[in-house]
Amino acid sequence: MAEPMLKAIVGSENIKFEKVWTNKELKLGGKTIQFLSTPNLHWPETMSSYIVEDRVLFSGDVFGSHYFDSRVFNDLVGDFSYAFQYYYEHIMRPFKSDVIAALKLYEKLAIDMILPLHGPLLRKNPKSYLKLYETWSQKTKRFDEKEVVSIFYVTSYKNTKQMAEYILDGLESHENLVANIYDVTALEEQNILSILEESKGVLVGMPTINADAPKPIWDLLSCMMLLEKKGKIAACFGSYGWSGEALNMIHNRLKDLRFRVPLEPLKIKLIPTKAEKLECYNFGITFGEIVNGKMMEMSL
Ligand SMILES: Cc1cc2nc3c(=O)[nH]c(=O)nc-3n(C[C@H](O)[C@H](O)[C@H](O)COP(=O)(O)O)c2cc1C
């Protein structure tokens, strides 16, 4: 991937390449450069390199921050910890698994200084920055071994809310699941991110308003670009009046975001009837079974 990209940037096909990968070394100007493949941090082909003789790690975007201070070194500049964390949250967080893989490579190195592409050069306690990345990339499970399913809904006349509550009952029939339910309009973005991150299953409910999904639902889904989607399962549901466009839009958006979306949207016209409430309950049961790995979508 890097080769065509470099050719496009330079505007020439006439370039000689020597391909490198993890553990490949190059001797140049009396120095030994070791290469480390650190993909997705934050371009697909990203690499880091390490100069053996100087114990210097060129980490690329990893350990970067959008922070400028002409004193350059981390022990001379002002407090940039907020910028360091902000950069992690917005650039690295969607690729936590890749961060953990990169840290495994870095940990083997004796490092005197880290030179990221952005922000201060890290010569004081360079390994402390590895520790910070490690802490932020931990995938903690707050509920022992239980999987978490979170329902996010928006409602105007409580029709979708009713659906959400019956779906919740269905989910709660699974003892080994933790089910959450949230009115999206009452949540702050930081809270949404933490909830989404710990949820293996995500259910999104909304009415159709003017042939679209309400803005808080689009805002909720836009948060997903800051998170890792690997292994997450999603579905959507909602009440509608006559056309119900929001459901297919959100269903497709969830797929585009690379969730696994095994169920068709559950659409209910206006106020759920008794039979439709049961349908919602069963939807919750089925979704819970999929999250628990007991039912694959192929068998549905
Ligand atoms: C301003 C407004 C616009 C609406 N536009 C649509 C629409 O385009 N298509 C549709 O199927 N229903 C439409 N509806 C109907 C709602 O989707 C329906 O009342 C639904 O049951 C509301 O669910 P809720 O109580 O969860 O908000 C509209 C309702 C309102 C108030």
Short mmCIF file of C-alpha atoms and ligand atoms in Angstrom, two decimals, residues 154-161 207-211 239-245 270, ligand 1:
data_model
loop_
_atom_site.label_atom_id
_atom_site.label_comp_id
_atom_site.label_asym_id
_atom_site.label_seq_id
_atom_site.Cartn_x
_atom_site.Cartn_y
_atom_site.Cartn_z
CA VAL A 154 -34.90 8.62 20.86
CA THR A 155 -38.64 9.13 21.15
CA SER A 156 -41.22 11.90 20.91
CA TYR A 157 -44.53 10.21 21.89
CA LYS A 158 -42.91 7.27 23.77
CA ASN A 159 -43.81 4.70 21.09
CA THR A 160 -40.17 3.81 20.40
CA LYS A 161 -39.49 4.02 24.13
CA PRO A 207 -39.01 7.14 15.10
CA THR A 208 -39.04 8.34 11.51
CA ILE A 209 -39.37 12.10 11.41
CA ASN A 210 -39.69 13.82 8.04
CA ALA A 211 -38.42 10.73 6.23
CA SER A 239 -41.95 3.26 15.53
CA TYR A 240 -43.17 5.05 12.40
CA GLY A 241 -46.34 6.60 11.04
CA TRP A 242 -46.59 5.78 7.33
CA SER A 243 -43.23 5.28 5.60
CA GLY A 244 -40.55 4.47 8.22
CA GLU A 245 -37.46 5.49 6.21
CA LEU A 270 -47.34 3.97 15.78
C1 LIG B 1 -43.01 16.09 12.73
C2 LIG B 1 -43.26 14.64 12.45
C3 LIG B 1 -42.83 14.10 11.25
C4 LIG B 1 -43.04 12.74 10.97
N1 LIG B 1 -42.58 12.23 9.80
C5 LIG B 1 -42.78 10.93 9.52
C6 LIG B 1 -42.33 10.37 8.29
O1 LIG B 1 -41.73 11.02 7.46
N2 LIG B 1 -42.55 9.05 8.06
C7 LIG B 1 -43.20 8.26 8.96
O2 LIG B 1 -43.34 7.07 8.71
N3 LIG B 1 -43.65 8.77 10.13
C8 LIG B 1 -43.47 10.07 10.43
N4 LIG B 1 -43.91 10.59 11.61
C9 LIG B 1 -44.65 9.73 12.53
C10 LIG B 1 -43.80 9.18 13.67
O3 LIG B 1 -42.75 8.42 13.16
C11 LIG B 1 -44.70 8.34 14.56
O4 LIG B 1 -45.62 9.18 15.21
C12 LIG B 1 -43.96 7.52 15.59
O5 LIG B 1 -44.86 6.62 16.20
C13 LIG B 1 -43.32 8.37 16.66
O6 LIG B 1 -42.63 7.52 17.53
P1 LIG B 1 -42.07 8.04 18.93
O7 LIG B 1 -43.23 8.16 19.87
O8 LIG B 1 -41.11 7.02 19.38
O9 LIG B 1 -41.42 9.35 18.66
C14 LIG B 1 -43.71 11.94 11.90
C15 LIG B 1 -44.13 12.50 13.12
C16 LIG B 1 -43.91 13.83 13.38
C17 LIG B 1 -44.37 14.41 14.69
#
